[in-house]
Structures are given as structure tokens and as C-alpha cells.
CSV table of C-alpha atoms and ligand atoms in Angstrom, one decimal:
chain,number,residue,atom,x,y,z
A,153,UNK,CA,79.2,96.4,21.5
A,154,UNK,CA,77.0,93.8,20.4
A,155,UNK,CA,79.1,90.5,20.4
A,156,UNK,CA,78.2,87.6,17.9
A,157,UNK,CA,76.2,85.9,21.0
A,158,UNK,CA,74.0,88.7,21.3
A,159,UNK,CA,73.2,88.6,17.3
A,160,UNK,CA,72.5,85.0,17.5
A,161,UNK,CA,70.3,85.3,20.8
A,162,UNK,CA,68.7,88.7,19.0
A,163,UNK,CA,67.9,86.2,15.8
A,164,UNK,CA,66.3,83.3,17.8
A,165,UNK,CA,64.1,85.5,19.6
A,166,UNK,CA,62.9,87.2,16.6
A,167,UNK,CA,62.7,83.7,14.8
A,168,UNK,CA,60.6,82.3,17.4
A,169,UNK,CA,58.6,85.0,18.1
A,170,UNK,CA,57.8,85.1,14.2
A,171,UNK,CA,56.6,81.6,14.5
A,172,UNK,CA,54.5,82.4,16.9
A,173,UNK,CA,53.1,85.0,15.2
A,174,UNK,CA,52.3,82.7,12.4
A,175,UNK,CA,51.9,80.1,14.8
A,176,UNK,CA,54.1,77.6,13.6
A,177,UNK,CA,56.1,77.7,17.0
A,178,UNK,CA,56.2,73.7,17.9
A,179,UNK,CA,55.3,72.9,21.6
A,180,UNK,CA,56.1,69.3,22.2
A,181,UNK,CA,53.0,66.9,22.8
A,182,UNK,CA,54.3,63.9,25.1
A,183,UNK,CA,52.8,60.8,25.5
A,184,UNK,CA,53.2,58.9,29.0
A,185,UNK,CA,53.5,54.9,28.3
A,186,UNK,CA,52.9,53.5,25.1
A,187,UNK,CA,52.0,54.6,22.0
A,188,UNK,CA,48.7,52.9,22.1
A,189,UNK,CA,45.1,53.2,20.3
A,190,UNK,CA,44.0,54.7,23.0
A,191,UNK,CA,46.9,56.9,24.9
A,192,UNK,CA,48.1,59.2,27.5
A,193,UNK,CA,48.9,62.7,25.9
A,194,UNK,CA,49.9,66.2,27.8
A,195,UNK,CA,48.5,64.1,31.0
A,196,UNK,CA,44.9,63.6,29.2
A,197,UNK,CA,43.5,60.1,27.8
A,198,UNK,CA,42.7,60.7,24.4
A,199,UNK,CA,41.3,58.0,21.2
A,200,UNK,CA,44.4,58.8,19.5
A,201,UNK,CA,44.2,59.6,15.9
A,202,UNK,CA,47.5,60.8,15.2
A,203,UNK,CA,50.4,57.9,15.2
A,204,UNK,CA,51.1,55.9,12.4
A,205,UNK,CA,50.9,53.0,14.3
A,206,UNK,CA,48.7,51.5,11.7
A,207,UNK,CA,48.7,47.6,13.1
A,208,UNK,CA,49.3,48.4,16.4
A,209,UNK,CA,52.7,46.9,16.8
A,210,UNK,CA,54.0,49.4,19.2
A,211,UNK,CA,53.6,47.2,22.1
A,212,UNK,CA,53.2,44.0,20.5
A,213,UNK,CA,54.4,41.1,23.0
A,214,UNK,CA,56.2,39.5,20.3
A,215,UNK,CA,58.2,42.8,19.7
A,216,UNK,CA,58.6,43.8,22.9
A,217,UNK,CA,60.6,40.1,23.4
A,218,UNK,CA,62.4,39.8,20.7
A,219,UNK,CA,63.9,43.5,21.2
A,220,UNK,CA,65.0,42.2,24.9
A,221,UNK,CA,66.2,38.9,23.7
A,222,UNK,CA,68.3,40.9,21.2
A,223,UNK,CA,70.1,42.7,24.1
A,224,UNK,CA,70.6,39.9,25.7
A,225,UNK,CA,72.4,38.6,23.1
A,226,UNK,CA,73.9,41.2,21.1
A,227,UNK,CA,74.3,44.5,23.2
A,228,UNK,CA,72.0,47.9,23.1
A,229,UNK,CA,74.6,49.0,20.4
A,230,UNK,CA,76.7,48.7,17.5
A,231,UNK,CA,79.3,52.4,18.2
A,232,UNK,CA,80.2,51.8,14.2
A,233,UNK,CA,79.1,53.0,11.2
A,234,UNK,CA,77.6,49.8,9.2
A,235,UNK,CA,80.5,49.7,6.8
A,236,UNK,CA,83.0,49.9,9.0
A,237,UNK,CA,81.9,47.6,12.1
A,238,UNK,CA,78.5,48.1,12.3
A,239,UNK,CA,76.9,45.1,10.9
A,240,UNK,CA,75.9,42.0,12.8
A,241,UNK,CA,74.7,39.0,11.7
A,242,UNK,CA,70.9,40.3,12.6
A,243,UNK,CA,70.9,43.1,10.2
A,244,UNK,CA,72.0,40.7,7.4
A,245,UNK,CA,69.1,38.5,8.7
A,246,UNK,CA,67.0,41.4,8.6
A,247,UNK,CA,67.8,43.0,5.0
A,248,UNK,CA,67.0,39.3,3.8
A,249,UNK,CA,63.7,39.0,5.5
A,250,UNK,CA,63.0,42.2,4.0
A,251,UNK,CA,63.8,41.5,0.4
A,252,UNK,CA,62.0,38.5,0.7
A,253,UNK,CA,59.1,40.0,1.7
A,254,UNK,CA,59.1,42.7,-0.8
A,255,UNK,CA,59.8,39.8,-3.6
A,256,UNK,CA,63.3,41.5,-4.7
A,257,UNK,CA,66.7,40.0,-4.7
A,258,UNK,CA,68.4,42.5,-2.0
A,259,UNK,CA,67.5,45.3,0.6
A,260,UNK,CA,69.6,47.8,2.6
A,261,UNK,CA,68.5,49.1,6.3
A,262,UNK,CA,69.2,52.5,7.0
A,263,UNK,CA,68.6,54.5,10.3
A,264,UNK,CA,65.1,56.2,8.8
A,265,UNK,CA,63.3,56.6,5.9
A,266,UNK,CA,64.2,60.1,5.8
A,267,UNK,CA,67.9,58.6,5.2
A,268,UNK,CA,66.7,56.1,2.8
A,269,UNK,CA,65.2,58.5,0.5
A,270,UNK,CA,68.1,61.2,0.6
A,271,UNK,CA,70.7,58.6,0.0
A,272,UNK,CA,69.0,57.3,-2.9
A,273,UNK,CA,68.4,60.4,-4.4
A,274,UNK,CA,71.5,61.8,-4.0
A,275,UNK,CA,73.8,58.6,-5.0
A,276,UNK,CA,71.8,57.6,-8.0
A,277,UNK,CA,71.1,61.2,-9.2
A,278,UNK,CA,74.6,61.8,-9.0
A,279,UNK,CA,75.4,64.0,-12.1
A,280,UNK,CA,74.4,66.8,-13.9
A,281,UNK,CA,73.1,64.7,-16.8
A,282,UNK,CA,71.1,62.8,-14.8
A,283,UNK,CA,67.2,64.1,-14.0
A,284,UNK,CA,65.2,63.4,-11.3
A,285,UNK,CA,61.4,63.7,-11.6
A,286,UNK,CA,59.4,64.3,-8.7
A,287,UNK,CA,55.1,64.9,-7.4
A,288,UNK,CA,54.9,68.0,-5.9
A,289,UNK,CA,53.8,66.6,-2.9
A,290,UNK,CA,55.8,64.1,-2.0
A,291,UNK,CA,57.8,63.6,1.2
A,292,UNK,CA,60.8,66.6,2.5
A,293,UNK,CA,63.5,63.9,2.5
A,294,UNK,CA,62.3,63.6,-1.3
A,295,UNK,CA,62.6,67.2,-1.7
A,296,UNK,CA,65.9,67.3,0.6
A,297,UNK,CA,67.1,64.5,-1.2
A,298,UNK,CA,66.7,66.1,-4.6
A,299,UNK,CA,68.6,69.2,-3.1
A,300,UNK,CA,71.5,67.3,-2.4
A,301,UNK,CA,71.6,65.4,-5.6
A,302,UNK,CA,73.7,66.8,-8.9
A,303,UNK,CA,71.1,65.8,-11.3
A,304,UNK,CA,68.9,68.4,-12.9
A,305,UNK,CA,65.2,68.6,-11.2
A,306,UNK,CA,61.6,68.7,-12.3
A,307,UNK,CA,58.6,69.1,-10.9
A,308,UNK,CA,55.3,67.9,-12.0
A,309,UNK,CA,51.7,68.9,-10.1
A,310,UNK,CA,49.7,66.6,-8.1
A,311,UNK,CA,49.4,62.9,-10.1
A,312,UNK,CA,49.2,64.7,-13.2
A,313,UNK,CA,50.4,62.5,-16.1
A,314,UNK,CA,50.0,64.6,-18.6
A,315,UNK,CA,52.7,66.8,-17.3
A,316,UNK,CA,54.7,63.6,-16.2
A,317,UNK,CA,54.2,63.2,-19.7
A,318,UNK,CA,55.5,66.6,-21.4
A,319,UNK,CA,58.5,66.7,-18.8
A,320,UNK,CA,59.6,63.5,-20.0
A,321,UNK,CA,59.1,64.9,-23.5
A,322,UNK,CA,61.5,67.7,-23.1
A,323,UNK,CA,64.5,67.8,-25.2
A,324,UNK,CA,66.3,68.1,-21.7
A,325,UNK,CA,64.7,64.4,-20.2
A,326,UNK,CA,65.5,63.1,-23.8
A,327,UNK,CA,69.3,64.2,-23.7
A,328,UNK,CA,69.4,63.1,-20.0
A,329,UNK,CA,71.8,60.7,-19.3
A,330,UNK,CA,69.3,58.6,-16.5
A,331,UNK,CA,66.1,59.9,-15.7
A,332,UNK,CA,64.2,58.7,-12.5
A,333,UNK,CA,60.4,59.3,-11.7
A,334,UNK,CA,60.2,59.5,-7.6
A,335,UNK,CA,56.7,59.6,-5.9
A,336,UNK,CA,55.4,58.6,-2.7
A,337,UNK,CA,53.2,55.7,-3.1
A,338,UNK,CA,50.5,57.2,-0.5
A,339,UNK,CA,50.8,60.5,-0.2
A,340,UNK,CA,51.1,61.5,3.6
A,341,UNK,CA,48.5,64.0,3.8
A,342,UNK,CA,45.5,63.4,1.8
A,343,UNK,CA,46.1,59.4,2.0
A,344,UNK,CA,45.4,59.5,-1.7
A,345,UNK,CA,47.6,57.4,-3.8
A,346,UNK,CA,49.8,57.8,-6.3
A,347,UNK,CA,48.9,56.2,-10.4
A,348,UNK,CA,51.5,53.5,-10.1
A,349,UNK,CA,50.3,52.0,-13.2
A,350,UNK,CA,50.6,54.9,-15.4
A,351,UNK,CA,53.6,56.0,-14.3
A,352,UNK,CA,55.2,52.4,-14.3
A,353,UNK,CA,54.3,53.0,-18.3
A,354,UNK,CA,55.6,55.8,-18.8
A,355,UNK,CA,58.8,55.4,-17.7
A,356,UNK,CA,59.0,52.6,-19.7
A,357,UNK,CA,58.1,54.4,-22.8
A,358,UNK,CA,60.6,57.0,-22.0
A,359,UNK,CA,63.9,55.3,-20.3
A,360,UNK,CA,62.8,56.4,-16.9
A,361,UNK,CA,62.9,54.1,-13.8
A,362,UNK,CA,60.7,54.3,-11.0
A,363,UNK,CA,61.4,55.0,-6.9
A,364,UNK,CA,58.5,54.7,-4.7
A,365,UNK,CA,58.6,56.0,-1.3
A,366,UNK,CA,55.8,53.4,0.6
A,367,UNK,CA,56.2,54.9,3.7
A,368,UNK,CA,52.3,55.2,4.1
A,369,UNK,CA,51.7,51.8,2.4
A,370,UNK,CA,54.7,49.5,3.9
A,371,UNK,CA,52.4,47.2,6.2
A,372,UNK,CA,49.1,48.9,4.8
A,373,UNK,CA,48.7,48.4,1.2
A,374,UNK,CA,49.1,45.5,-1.4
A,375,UNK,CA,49.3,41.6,-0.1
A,376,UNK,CA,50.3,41.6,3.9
A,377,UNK,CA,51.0,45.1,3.4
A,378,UNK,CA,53.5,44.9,0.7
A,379,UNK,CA,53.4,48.5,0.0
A,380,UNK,CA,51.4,50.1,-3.2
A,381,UNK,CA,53.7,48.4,-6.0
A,382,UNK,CA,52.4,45.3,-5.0
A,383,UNK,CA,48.7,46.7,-4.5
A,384,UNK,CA,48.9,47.5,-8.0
A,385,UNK,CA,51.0,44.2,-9.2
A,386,UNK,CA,53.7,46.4,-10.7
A,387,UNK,CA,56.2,45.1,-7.8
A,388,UNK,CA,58.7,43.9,-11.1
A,389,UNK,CA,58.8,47.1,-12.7
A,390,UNK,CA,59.6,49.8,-9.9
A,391,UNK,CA,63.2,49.5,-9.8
A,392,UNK,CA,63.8,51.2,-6.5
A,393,UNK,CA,61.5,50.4,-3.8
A,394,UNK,CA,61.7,52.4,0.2
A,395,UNK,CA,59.8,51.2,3.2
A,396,UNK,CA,59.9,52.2,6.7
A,397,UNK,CA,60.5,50.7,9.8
A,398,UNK,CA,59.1,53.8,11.4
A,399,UNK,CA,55.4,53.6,10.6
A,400,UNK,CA,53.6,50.4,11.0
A,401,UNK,CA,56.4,48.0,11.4
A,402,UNK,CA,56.4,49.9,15.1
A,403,UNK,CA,60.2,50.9,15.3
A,404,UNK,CA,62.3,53.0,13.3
A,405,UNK,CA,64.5,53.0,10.5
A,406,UNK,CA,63.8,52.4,6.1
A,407,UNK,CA,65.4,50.0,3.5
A,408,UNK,CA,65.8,50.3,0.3
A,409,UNK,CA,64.4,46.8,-1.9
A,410,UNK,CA,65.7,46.0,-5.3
A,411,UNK,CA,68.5,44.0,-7.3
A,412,UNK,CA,71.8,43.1,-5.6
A,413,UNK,CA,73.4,45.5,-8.1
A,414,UNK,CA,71.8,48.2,-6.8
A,415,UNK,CA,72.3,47.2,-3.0
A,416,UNK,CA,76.2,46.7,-3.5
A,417,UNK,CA,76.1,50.7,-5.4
A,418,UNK,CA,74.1,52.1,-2.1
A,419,UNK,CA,76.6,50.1,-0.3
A,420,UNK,CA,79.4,52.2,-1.1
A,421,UNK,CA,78.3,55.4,-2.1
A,422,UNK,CA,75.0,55.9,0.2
A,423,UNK,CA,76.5,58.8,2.4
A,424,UNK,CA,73.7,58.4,5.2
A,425,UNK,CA,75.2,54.4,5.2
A,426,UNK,CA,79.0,55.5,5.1
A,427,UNK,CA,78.8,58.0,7.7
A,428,UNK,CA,76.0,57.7,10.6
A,429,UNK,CA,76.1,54.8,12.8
A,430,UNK,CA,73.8,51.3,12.6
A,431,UNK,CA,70.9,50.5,14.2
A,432,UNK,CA,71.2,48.5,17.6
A,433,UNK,CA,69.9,45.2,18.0
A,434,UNK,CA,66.9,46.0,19.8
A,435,UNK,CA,65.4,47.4,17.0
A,436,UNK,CA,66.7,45.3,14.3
A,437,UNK,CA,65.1,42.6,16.1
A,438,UNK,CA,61.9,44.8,17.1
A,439,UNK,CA,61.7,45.2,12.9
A,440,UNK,CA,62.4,41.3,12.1
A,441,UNK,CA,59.6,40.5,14.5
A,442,UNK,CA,57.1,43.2,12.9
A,443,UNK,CA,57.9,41.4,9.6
A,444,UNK,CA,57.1,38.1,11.1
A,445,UNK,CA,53.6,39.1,12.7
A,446,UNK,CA,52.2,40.9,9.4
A,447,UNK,CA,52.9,37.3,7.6
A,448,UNK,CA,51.6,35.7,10.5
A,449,UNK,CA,48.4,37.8,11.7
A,450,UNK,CA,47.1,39.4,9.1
A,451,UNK,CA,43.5,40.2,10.1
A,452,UNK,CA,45.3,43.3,11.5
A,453,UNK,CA,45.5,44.6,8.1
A,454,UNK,CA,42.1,43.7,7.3
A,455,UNK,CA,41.1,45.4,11.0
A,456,UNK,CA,43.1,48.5,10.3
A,457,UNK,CA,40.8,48.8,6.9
A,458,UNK,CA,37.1,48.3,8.5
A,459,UNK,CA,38.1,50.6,10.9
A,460,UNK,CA,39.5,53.3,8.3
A,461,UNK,CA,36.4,52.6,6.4
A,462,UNK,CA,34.1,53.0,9.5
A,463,UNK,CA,35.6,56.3,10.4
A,464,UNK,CA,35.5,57.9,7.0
A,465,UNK,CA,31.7,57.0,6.9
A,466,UNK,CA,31.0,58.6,9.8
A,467,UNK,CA,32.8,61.6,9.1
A,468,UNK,CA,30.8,62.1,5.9
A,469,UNK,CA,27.9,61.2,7.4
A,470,UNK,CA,28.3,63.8,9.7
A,471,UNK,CA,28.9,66.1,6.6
A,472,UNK,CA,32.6,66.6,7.1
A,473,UNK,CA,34.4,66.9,3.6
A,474,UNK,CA,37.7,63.9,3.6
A,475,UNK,CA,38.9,65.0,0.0
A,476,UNK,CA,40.4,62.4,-2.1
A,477,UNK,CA,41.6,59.8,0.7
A,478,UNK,CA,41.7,56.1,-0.4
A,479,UNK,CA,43.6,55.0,2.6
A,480,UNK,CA,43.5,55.0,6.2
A,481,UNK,CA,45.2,58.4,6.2
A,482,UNK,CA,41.8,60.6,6.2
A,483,UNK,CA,41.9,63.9,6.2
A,484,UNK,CA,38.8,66.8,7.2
A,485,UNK,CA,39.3,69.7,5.5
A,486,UNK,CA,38.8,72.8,7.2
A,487,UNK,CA,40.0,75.7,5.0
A,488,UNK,CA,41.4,77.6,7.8
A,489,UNK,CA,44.2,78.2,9.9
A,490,UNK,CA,42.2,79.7,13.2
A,491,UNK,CA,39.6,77.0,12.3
A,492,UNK,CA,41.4,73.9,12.1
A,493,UNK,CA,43.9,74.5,15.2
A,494,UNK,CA,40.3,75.6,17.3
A,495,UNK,CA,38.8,72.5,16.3
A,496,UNK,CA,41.8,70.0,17.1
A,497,UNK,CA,41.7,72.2,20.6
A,498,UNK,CA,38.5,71.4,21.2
A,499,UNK,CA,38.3,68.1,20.5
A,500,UNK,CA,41.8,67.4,22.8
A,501,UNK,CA,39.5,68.8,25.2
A,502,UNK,CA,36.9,66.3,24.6
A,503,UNK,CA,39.4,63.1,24.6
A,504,UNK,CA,39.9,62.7,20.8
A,505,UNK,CA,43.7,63.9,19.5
A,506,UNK,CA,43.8,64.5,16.2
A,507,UNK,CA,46.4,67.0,14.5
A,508,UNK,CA,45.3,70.3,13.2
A,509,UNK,CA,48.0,70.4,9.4
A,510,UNK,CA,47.8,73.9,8.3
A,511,UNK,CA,49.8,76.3,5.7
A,512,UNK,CA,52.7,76.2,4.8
A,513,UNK,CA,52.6,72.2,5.7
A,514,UNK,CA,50.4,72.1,3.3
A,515,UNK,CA,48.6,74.7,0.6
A,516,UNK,CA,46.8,77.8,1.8
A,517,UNK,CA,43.1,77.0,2.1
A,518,UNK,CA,43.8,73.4,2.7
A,519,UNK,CA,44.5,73.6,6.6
A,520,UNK,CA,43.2,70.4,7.8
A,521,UNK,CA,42.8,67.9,10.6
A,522,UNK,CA,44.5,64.7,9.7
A,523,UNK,CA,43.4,61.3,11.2
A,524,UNK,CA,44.6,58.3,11.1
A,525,UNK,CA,43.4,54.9,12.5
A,526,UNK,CA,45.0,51.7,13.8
A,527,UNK,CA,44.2,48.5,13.7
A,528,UNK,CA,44.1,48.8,17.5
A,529,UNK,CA,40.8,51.3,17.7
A,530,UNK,CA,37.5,49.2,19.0
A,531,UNK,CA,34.3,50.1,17.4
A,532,UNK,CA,33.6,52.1,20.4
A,533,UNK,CA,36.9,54.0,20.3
A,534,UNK,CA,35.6,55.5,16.2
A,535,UNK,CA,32.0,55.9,17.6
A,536,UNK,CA,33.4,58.3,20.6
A,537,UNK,CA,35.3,60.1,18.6
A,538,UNK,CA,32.9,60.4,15.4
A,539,UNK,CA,30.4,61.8,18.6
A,540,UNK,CA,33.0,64.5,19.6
A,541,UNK,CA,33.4,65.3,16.0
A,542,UNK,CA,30.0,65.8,15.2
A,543,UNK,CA,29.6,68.1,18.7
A,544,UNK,CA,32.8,69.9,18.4
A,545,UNK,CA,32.1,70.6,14.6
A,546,UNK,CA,28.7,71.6,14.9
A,547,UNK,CA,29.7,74.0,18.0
A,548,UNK,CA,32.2,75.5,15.6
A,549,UNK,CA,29.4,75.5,12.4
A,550,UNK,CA,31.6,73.4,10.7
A,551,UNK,CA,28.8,70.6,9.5
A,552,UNK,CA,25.3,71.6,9.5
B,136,LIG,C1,57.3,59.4,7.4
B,136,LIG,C2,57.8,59.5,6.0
B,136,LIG,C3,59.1,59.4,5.7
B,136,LIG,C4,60.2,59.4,6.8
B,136,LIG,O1,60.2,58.1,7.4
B,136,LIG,P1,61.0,58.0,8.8
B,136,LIG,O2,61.3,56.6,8.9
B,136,LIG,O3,60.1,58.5,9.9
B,136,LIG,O4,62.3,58.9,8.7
B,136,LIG,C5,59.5,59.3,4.4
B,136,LIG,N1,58.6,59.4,3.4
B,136,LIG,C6,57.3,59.5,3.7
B,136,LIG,C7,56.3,59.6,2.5
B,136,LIG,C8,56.8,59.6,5.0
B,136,LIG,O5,55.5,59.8,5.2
């Protein structure tokens, strides 16, 4: 008699043997000491071109104190949910550093910016009548989020504004009781970014309001790294406004920046807020601190841009093609599966990690390897690995 274990033993092992078959099957990379420029992965020292550890703050003495001070002084954790007990004076401190910095009146911390973005779609796209809008590429907690919201969904292609356009158009956006445009303001895997401008005009010609998602841009784009509203000074009309903790800033978490009104509505109805824990001091301080050096040191930003521009030089120099990247996200397209997990093999092998992104992560044909640079890689780290690029590439007639 086969017993329900069996059948759910019998499903796994088909499940993972399909993946890989398809070879999606995830084996865990693991990093000994610090996420650094340079690191220690799987045992091997590799430039590391993976992280988003865009300014290098993951071991950042100031950080690194301020996290232990905040133990000192306020525990490792806060065993509440933030509405219930699970707000200290530091994450008050922190969500007003945070709205100051984004130029808004309030901001709310959540645990990531996967959180963030599902508990804003899902509380203020809470009813049928309500539509949410959405890029076709932005982030899964975008998609997710959608999922879990009431509202009706549509979705346009790729930064096209005309179809932004007809959608809002429809007699079913017109009849909508709120309609809400979300996009990512850099988009995660060609580091192309989205037409803030044009869609900031749009929604205001159609009742619309705006989220941006500035995952990719909190700390990178726009003045000290505001994120892409401010890049394109259209910070006062982009009503809801995420950033992560998780990316640059070095720890982990997102926040959600806009008018009070709007923090005190996520307040009580964000169910990521009302029903999974706080963050412990450690890393709101570790977060506060991050805030604090990109006022205070920002030649990392302008660092973490030469060097973005210095590698995506080189890599079309070398003849690789980087698509439509306009920030230090830079992708090399390699069309193919086989190809593009061969190449990232290979060039593990010669001490430069960068991840092979393939179907169904992102389109059939557009398997690539993604890189990413920090304002931590010396001028020497980029040359090596534009070297093993060019080697590995040529091996693999990739570049002529
Ligand atoms: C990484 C990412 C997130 C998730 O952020 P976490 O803080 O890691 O949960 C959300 N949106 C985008 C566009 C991202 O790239």
C-alpha cells in the first residue's frame, strides 16, 4: 500500500530529478568570510561579480560597530511582531532617517523588500475595482504581490508606453475605482531602467499613481543614491516609493517612503507588518549606519560607476554583446542555456564568479551571464576578470 509519505517522497524525487533534467536543480554556492569584492566561494578565491554589494558596505567598520553597539544596548531580538511589541526606539530612528533621506514625510521598515512590495500591493490593491498595472519584468514579489491583491491585473511589455498607454485607455482602467502603475525602477536583469518620466505623466493624465520598486537603484542611482525617482527629479510625483536594505545598504530588510497617510494605512493593514516579527537591532543599526556613510562618503557611488563603466568597456571591447544596461547591473548575453552555464564554469575555474541566468529566469534565447560591480573592485580586480573573459570566451568562440 503506498502511504501518503511514499506519494510525497515519489513527488520530490521526480520533482528534483526534473529539475535536473532541465537543470534548474539549485546547489548552494557558500561563501567563507565576508561578502567582499574579492571573496571565498565553494573554497576558491574568486573577483566576485555576483553580490549586490554595490558600495561595499558589507564589512564596513562603521557597520560592523554600530551592529555590535546595538546589541549591547538593545538585545539580538525583538520576539514581537512590530505592532504588537516589536518596535524600539531605533526603528523609529531608522524609518525617519529613511524618509528624510528619500525627501518624503514618512517610511515603514519591513523584514525584506520582497515583503515591502507584496504588502503594498496587496493592501492598496485591495478590491476588485481597483487595477494594478505592472512591466512585464519586474520583480516576483511584484508579480506575487499582485497575486495576492483583489484588484484586477494588467500587464504591459517591456517599458512600452504606448501599451501603458492603451491599458490605461480601457474602458476597464477608466471605470477602475484606483489604478496604480508598479515598475521596478532598474530592472534586475538587464540593469536597464525604467521611463520614470513618461510614466510619472501618464498616470497623471489618467488618475494613476505610481510605485517604484528601487531595489537596484536604492544607494546607486539619483543624488547619494536616492533611488531612480530622484535620478530623474520626479521624487514628488511617485506616490509609493520601496528601497531595500538588502542590496547596497549591506543588510537586509525594505521600507516603503511616502506621506504619513499612507505609512499609518500600511501600518494597519500591511499583513507582512501585522504578522511576521521585527527586525533586531543589529541590523536596524547596521541599516542607520549604511544611511549615514552614503551621505558621508560618497565617492563610493562615484567608485562603483567608473568601475561599472570600466567593465562594460571592456566587455565590448572584447566583443561581448551587454544589451541595453545603463547601470552597474551588466549583463553578456549568451543565447544559450549549455553556453551560458559552460562559460560561468569556466570562468569559476579561472577565479572570476559570475552567474550564468538562463530560461525560464528569464526569456528563451536570452540566457545570460549577469555581472555586477562594487565599489570595492580595484582596477586590477576588472582587468583580471575582463582577461578571463576574453580567454574563456574566445575558448568557447563566443567573441571572435
Ligand atoms: C532583490 C529585489 C527585491 C527583493 O529585495 P529583498 O530585500 O532581497 O527581499 C525586490 N525587488 C527587486 C527589483 C529586487 O531586485
Amino acid at each position: 500500500m503506498t502511504t501518503q509519505t511514499d506519494s510525497l517522497m515519489d513527488f520530490l524525487d521526480a520533482e528534483n530529478a526534473q529539475l535536473k533534467a532541465e537543470g534548474r536543480f539549485v546547489r548552494l554556492r557558500v561563501l567563507t568570510g565576508h561578502q567582499a569584492p574579492v571573496s571565498v566561494v565553494d573554497g576558491k578565491r574568486v573577483v566576485n561579480l555576483t553580490s549586490n554589494n554595490y558600495l561595499d558596505l558589507t564589512g564596513h567598520p562603521k557597520l560592523k560597530a554600530d551592529a555590535k553597539a546595538a546589541i549591547d544596548s538593545h538585545g539580538v531580538g525583538t520576539a514581537a511582531v512590530r505592532p504588537i511589541i516589536g518596535t524600539q526606539d531605533i526603528h523609529l530612528a531608522l524609518e525617519q532617517k529613511l524618509a528624510k533621506f528619500k525627501g518624503t514625510e514618512s517610511a515603514l521598515v519591513f523584514q525584506s523588500g520582497f515583503t515591502v512590495n507584496v504588502a503594498c500591493c496587496q493592501s492598496l490593491m485591495s478590491d476588485p475595482k481597483d487595477l494594478l498595472i505592472s512591466d512585464e519584468l519586474n520583480h516576483a514579489s511584484i508579480i506575487d504581490g499582485a497575486r495576492l491583491a483583489k484588484a484586477a491585473r494588467k500587464v504591459y511589455p517591456h517599458k512600452d508606453m504606448k501599451a501603458l498607454q492603451a491599458i490605461l485607455e480601457t474602458p476597464e482602467a477608466r471605470s477602475a475605482r484606483r489604478k496604480m502603475i508598479v515598475t521596478d525602477g532598474v530592472f534586475s536583469m538587464d540593469g536597464d531602467l525604467a521611463p520614470l518620466p513618461e510614466i510619472v505623466d501618464l498616470a497623471e493624465r489618467y488618475g494613476a499613481f505610481v510605485m517604484v520598486d528601487d531595489a537596484h537603484a536604492s544607494g546607486v542611482m539619483g543624488e547619494n543614491g536616492r533611488g531612480t525617482p530622484s535620478h530623474f527629479k520626479v521624487a514628488d510625483r511617485v506616490q509609493v516609493s520601496i528601497g531595500t536594505l538588502s542590496k547596497a545598504v549591506g543588510s537586509v530588510g525594505g521600507y516603503v517612503a511616502g506621506q504619513k497617510r499612507l505609512i499609518d494605512y500600511l501600518t494597519s493593514t500591511a499583513r507582512p507588518f501585522t504578522f511576521s516579527s521585527s527586525h533586531p537591532p543589529s541590523v536596524i543599526a547596521t541599516c542607520a549606519a549604511a544611511i549615514d556613510v552614503m551621505l558621508d562618503e560618497p565617492q563610493r557611488i562615484q567608485k562603483l560607476w567608473q568601475n561599472a563603466a570600466h567593465l562594460k568597456e571592456g566587455l565590448k571591447k572584447l566583443g561581448f554583446d551587454t544589451g541595453a544596461s545603463e547601470t552597474p547591473i551588466t549583463p553578456v548575453l549568451i543565447g544559450d542555456t549549455k553556453k551560458a552555464q559552460e562559460f560561468s564554469a569556466r570562468l569559476f575555474d579561472e577565479g572570476v564568479f559570475a552567474l550564468a541566468i538562463c530560461f525560464p529566469i528569464v526569456a528563451r534565447g536570452k540566457d545570460r551571464l549577469r555581472t555586477i560591480v562594487s565599489s570595492g573592485h580595484t582596477a586590477q580586480d576588472l582587468d583580471f576578470a575582463l582577461e578571463k573573459f576574453g580567454k574563456v570566451g574566445r575558448e568557447l568562440g563566443l567573441i571572435p
